[in-house]
XYZ file of N, CA, C and O in Angstrom:
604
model
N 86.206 -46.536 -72.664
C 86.279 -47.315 -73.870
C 87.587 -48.116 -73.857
O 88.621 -47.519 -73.556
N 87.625 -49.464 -74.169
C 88.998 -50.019 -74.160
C 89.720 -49.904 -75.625
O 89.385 -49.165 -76.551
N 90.533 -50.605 -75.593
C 91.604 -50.347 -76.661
C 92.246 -51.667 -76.574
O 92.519 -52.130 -75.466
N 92.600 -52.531 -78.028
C 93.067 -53.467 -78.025
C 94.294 -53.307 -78.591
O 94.147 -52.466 -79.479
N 95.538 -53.701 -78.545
C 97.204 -53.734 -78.666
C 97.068 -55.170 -79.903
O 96.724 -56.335 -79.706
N 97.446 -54.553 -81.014
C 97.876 -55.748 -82.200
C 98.891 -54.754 -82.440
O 98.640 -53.554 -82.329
N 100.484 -55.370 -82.896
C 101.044 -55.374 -82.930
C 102.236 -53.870 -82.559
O 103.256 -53.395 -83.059
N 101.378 -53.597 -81.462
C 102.318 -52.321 -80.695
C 101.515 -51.120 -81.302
O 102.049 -50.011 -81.287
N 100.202 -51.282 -81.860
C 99.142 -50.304 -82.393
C 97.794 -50.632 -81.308
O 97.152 -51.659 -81.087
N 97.717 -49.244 -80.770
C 96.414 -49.689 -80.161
C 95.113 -49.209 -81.191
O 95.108 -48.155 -81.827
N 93.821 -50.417 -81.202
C 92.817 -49.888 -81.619
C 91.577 -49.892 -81.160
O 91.300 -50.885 -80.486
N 90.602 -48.978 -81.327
C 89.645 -48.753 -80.290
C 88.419 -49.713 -81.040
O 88.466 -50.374 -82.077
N 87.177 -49.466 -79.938
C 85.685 -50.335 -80.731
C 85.517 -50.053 -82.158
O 85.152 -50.882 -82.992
N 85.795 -48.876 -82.372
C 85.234 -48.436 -83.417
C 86.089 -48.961 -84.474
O 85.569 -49.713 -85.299
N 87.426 -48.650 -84.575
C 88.012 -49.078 -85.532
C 87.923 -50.699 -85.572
O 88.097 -51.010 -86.750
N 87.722 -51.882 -84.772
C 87.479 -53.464 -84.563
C 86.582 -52.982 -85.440
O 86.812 -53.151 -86.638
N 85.289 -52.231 -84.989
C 84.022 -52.834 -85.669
C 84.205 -52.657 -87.236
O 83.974 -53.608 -87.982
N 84.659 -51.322 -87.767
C 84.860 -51.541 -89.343
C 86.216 -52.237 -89.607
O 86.504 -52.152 -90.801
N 87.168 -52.917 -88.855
C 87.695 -54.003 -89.696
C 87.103 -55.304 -89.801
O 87.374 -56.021 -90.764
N 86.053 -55.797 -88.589
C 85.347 -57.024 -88.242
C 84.105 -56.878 -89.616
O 83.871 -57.806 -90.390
N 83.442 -55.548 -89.673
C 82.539 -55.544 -90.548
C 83.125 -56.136 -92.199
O 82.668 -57.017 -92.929
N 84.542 -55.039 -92.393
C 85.328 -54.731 -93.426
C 85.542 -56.603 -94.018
O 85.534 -56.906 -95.211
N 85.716 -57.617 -92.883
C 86.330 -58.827 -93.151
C 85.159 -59.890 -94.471
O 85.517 -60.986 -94.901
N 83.771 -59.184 -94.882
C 83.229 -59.806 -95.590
C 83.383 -59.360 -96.866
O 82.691 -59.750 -97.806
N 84.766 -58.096 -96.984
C 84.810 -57.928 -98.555
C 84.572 -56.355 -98.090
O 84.365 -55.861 -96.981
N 84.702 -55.729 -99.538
C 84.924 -53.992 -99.289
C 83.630 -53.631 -99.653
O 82.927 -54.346 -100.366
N 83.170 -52.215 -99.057
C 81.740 -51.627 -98.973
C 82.253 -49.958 -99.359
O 83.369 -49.441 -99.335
N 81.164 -49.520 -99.643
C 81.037 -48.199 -99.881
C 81.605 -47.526 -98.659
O 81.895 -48.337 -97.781
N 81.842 -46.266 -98.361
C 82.359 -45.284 -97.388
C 81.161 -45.208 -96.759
O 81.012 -45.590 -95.599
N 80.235 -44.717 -97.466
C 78.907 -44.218 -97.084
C 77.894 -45.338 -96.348
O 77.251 -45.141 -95.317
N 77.924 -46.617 -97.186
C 77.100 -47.719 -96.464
C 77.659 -48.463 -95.244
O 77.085 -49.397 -94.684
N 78.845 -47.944 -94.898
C 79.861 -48.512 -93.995
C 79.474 -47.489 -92.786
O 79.492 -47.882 -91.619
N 79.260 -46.674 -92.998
C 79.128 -45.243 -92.312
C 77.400 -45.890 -91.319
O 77.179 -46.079 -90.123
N 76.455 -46.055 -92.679
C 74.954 -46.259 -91.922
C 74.803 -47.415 -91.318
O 73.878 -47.539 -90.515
N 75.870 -48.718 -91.641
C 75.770 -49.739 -90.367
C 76.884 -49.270 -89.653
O 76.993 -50.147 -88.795
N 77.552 -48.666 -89.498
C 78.118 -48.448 -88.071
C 77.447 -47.879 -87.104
O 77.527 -48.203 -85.919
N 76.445 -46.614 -87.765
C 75.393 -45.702 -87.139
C 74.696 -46.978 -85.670
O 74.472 -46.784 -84.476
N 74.603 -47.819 -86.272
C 74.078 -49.004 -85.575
C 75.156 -50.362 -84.330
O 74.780 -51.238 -83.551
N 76.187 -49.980 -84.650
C 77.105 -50.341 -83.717
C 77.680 -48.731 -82.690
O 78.805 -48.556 -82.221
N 76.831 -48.054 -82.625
C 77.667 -47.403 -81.483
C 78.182 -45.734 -82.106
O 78.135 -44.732 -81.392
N 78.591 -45.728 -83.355
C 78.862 -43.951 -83.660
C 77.910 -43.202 -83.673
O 76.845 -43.193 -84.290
N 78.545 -42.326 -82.664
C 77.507 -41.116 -82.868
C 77.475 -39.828 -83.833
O 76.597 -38.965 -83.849
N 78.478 -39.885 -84.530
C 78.844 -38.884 -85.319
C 79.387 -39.152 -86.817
O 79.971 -40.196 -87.106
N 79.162 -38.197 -87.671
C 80.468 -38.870 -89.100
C 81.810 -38.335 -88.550
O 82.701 -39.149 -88.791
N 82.022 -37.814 -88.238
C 83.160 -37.639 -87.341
C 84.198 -38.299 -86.667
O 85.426 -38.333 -86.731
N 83.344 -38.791 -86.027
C 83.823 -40.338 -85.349
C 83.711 -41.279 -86.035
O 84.009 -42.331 -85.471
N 83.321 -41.377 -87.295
C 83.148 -42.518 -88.455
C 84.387 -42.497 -89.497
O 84.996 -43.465 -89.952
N 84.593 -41.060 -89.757
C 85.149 -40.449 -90.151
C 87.089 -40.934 -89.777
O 87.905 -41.634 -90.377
N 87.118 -40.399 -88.942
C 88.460 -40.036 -87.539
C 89.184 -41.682 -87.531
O 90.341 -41.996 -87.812
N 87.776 -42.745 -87.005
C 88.303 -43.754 -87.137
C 89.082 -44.138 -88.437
O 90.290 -44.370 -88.396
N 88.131 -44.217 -89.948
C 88.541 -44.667 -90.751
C 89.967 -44.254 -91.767
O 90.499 -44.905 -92.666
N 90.345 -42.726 -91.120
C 90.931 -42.222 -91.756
C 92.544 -42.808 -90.914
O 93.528 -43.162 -91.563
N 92.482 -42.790 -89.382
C 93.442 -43.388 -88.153
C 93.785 -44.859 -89.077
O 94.959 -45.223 -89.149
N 92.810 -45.577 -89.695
C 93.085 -47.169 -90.344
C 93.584 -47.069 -91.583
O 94.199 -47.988 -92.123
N 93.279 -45.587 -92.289
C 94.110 -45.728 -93.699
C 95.316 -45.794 -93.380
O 96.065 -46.637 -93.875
N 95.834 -44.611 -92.195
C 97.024 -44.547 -92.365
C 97.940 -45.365 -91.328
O 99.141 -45.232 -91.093
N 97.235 -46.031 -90.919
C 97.710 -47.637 -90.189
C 98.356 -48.548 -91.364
O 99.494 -49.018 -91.352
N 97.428 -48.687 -92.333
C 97.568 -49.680 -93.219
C 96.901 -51.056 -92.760
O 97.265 -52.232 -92.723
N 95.926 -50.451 -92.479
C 95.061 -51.640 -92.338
C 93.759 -51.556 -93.309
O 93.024 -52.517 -93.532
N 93.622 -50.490 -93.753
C 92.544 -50.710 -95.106
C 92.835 -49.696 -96.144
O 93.562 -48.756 -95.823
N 92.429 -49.754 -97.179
C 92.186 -48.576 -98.162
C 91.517 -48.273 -98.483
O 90.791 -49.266 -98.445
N 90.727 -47.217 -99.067
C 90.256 -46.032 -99.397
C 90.243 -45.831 -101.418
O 91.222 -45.127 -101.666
N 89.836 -46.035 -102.166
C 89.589 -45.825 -103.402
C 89.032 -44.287 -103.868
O 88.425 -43.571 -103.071
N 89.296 -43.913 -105.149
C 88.710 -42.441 -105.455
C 87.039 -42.856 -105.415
O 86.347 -41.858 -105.214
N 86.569 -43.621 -105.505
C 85.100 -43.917 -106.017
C 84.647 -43.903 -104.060
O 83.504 -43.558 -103.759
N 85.539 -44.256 -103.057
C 84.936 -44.442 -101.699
C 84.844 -45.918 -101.558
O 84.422 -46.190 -100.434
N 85.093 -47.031 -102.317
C 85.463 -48.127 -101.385
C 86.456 -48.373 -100.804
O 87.551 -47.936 -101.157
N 86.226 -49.307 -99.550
C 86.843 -49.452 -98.670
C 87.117 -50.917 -98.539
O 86.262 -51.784 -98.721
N 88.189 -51.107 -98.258
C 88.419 -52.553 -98.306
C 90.084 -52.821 -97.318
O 91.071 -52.107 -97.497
N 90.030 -54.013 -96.297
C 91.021 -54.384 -96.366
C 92.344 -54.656 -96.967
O 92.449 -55.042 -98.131
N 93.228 -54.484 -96.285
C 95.058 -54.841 -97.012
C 95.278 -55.436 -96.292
O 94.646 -55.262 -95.251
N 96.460 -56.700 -96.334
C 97.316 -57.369 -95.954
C 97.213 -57.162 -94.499
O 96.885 -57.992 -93.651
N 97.546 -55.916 -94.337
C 97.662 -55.855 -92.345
C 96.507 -56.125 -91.802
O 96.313 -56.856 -90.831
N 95.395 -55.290 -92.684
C 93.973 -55.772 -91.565
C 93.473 -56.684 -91.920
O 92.415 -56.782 -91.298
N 93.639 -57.788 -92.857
C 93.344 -59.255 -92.615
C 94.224 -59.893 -91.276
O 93.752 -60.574 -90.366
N 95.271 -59.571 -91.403
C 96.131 -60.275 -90.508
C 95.753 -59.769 -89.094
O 95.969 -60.417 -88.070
N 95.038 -58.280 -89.145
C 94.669 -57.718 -88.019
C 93.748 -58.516 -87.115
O 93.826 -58.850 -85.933
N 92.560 -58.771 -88.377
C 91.721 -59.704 -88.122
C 91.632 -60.942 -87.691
O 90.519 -61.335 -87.344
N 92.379 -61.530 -87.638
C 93.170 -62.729 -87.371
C 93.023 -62.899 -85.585
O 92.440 -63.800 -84.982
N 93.788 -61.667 -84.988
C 94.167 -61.567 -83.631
C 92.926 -61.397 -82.943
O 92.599 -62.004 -81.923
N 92.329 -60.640 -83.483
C 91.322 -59.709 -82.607
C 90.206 -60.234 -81.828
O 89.726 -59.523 -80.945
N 89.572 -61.815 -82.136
C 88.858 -62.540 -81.424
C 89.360 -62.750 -80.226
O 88.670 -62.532 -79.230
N 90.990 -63.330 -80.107
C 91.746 -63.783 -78.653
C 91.747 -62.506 -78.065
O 91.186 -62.711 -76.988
N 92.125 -60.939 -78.131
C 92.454 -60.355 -77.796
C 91.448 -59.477 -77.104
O 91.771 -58.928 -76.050
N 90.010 -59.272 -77.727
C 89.089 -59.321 -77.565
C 88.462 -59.964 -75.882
O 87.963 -59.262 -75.003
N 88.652 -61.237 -75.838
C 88.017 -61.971 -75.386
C 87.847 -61.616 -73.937
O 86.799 -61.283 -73.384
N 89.128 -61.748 -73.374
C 88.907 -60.978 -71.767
C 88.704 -60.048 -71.885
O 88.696 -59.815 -70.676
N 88.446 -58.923 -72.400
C 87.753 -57.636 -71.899
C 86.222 -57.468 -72.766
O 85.666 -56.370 -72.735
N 85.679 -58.464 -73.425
C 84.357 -58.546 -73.580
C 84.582 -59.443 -72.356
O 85.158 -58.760 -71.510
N 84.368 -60.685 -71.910
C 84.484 -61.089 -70.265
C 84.179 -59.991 -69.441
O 82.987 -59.961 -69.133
N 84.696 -59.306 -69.097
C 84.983 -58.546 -67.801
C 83.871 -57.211 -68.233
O 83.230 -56.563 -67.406
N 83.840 -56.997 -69.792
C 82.386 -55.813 -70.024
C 81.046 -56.786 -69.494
O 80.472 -56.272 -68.534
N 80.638 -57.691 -69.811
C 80.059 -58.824 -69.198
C 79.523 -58.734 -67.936
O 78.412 -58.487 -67.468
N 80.671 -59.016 -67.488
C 80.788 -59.054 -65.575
C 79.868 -57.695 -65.424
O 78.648 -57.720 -65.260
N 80.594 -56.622 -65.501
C 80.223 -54.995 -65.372
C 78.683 -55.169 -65.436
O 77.841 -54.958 -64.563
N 78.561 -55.564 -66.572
C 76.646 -55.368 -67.305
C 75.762 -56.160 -66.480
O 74.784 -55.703 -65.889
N 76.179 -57.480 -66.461
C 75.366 -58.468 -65.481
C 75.157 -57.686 -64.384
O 74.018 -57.340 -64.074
N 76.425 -57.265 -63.562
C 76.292 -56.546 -62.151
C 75.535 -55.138 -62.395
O 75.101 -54.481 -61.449
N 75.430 -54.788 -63.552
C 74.845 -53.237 -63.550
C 72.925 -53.993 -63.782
O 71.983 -53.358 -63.308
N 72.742 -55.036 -64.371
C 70.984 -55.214 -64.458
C 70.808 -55.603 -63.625
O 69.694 -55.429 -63.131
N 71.996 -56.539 -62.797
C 71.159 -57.002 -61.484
C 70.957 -56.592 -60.710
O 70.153 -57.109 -59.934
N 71.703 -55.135 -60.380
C 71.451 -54.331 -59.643
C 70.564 -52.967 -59.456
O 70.535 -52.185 -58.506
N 69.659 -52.954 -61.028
C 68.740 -52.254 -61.378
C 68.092 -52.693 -61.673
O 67.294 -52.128 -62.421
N 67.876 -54.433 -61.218
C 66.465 -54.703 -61.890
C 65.026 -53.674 -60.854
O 65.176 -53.005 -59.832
N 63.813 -53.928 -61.616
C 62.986 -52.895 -60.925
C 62.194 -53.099 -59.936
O 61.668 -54.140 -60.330
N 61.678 -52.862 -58.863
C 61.364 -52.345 -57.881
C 59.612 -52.627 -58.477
O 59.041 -52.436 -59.550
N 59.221 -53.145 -57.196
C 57.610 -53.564 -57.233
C 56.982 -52.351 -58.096
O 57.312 -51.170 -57.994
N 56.258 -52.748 -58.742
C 55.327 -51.786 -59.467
C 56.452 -50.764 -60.860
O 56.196 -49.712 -61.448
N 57.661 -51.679 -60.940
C 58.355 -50.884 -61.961
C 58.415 -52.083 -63.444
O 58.036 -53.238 -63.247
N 58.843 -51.722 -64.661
C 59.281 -52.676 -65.303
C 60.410 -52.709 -66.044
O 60.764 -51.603 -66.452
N 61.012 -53.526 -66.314
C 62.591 -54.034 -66.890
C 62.110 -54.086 -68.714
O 61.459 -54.867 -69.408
N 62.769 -52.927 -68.926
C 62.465 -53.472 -70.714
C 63.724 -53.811 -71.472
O 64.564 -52.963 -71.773
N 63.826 -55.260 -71.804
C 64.184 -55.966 -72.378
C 65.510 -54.973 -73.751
O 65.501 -53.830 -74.209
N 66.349 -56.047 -73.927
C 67.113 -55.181 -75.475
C 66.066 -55.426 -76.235
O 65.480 -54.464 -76.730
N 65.617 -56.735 -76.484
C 64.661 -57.830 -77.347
C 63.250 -56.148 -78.182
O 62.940 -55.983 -79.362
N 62.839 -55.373 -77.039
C 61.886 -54.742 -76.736
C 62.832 -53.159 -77.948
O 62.371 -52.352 -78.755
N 63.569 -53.304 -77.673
C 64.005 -51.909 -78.109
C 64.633 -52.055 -79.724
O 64.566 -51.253 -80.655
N 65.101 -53.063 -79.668
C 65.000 -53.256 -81.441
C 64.127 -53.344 -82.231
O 63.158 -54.013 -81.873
N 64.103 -52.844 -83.340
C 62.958 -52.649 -84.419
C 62.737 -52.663 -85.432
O 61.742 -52.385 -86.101
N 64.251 -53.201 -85.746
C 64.744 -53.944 -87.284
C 64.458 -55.510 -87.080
O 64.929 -56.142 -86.134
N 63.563 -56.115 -88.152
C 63.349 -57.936 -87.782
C 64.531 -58.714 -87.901
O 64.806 -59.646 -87.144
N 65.560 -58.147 -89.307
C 66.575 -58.743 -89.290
C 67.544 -58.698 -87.868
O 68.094 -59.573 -87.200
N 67.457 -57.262 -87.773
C 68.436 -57.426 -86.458
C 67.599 -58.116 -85.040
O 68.093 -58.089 -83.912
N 66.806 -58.472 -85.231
C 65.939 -58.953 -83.644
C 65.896 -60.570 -84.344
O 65.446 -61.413 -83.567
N 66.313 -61.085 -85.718
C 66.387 -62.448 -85.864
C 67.839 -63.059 -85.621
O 68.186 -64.227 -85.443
N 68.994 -61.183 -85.703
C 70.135 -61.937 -85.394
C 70.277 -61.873 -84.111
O 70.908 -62.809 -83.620
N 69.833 -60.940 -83.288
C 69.774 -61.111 -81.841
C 69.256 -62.455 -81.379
O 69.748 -62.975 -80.378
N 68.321 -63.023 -82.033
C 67.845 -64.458 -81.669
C 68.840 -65.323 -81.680
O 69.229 -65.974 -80.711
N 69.343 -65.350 -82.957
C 70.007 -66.589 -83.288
C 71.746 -66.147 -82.228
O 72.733 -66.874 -82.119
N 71.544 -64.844 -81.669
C 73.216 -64.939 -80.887
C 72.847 -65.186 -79.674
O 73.717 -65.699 -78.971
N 71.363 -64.895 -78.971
C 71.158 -65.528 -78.105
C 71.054 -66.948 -77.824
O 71.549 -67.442 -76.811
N 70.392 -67.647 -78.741
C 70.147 -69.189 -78.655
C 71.705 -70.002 -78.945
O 71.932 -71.163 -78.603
N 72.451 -69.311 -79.482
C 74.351 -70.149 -79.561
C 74.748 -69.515 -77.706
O 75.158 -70.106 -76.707
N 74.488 -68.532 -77.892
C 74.930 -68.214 -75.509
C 74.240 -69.337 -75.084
O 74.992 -70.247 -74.735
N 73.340 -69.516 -75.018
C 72.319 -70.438 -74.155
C 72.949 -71.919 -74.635
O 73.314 -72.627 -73.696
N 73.111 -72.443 -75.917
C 73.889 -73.468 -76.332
C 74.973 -73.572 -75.483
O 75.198 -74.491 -74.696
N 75.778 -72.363 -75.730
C 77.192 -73.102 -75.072
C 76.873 -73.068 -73.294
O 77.250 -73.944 -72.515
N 76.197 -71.999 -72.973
C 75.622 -72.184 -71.449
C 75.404 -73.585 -71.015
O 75.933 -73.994 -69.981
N 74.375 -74.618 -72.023
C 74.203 -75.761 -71.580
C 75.148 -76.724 -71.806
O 75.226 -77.697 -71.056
N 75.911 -76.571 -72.790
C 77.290 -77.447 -72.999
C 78.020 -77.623 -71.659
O 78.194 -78.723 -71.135
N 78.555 -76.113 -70.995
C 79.578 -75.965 -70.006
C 78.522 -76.399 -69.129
O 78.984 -77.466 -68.725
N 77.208 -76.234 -68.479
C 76.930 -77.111 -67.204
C 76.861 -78.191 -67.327
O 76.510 -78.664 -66.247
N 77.058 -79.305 -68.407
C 77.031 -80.756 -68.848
C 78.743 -81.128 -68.110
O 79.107 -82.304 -68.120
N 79.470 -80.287 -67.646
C 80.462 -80.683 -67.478
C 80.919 -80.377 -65.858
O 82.047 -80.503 -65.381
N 79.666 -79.933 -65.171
C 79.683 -79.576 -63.926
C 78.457 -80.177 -63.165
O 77.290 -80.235 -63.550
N 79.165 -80.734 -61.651
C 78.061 -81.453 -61.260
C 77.691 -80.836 -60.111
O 78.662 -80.517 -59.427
N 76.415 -80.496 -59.558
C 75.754 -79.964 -58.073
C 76.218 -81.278 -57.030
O 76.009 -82.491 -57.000
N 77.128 -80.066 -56.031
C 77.499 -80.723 -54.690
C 76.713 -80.243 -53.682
O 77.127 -79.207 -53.163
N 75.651 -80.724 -53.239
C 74.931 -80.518 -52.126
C 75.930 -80.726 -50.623
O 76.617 -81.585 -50.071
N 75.440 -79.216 -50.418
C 75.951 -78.967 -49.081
C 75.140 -78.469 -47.858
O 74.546 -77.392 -47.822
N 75.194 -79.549 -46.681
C 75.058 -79.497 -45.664
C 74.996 -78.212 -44.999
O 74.833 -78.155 -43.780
């Protein structure tokens, strides 16, 4: 699992994902808990562990009622975390490409799709729409590269 460095604090996926989630305004403990279930935790524990590591960061707070909401630091947190992010989603990338292409299947086998394994419409309409902006910028950057035929 990597770990991203904002400001001499390292923080892991988990904690990005509830400040990235956290950045549309504050949510319940509990409803924060069942879409994370969906980014990757396997446990309340680990739902838990994270959120409690960010109270006392000062990157969010915690209310008696259980909302949760950004402070000052984890807006500003938020801020960084796209650049910082960026090369090591890159290089998870690299890894994944080289891990399907190297398992794609074998005569008489079949490749099932992410597309195939989701089963929420909303989430298979946002999978659409993040696929079709990849493929966008895919065709942008070859508009700027030309085939040199070689001999």
């Amino acid at each position: 699992m990597f770990k991203v460095k904002i400001g001499g604090e390292k923080l892991n996926p988990h904690q990005i994902a509830i400040l990235l989630k956290l950045r549309s305004g504050g949510e319940k403990a509990s409803n924060l808990l069942r879409e994370m279930y969906r980014f990757g935790f396997e446990s309340k524990s680990s739902f838990y562990t994270s959120l409690t590591e960010l109270k006392e960061r000062g990157y969010i707070e915690v209310d008696e009622e259980g909302w949760v909401k950004l402070t000052e630091k984890g807006v500003e947190a938020i801020s960084k975390i796209p650049n910082l992010i960026e090369p090591k989603i890159k290089s998870i990338m690299k890894y994944i490409s080289f891990i399907m292409e190297s398992s794609k299947p074998r005569e008489g086998e079949r490749y099932i799709s992410i597309a195939e394994e989701i089963e929420d419409v909303s989430e298979l309409e946002e999978y659409k729409r993040f696929l079709e902006e990849e493929l966008r910028k895919v065709e942008e950057k070859l508009k700027g590269w030309r085939r040199v035929e070689v001999e």
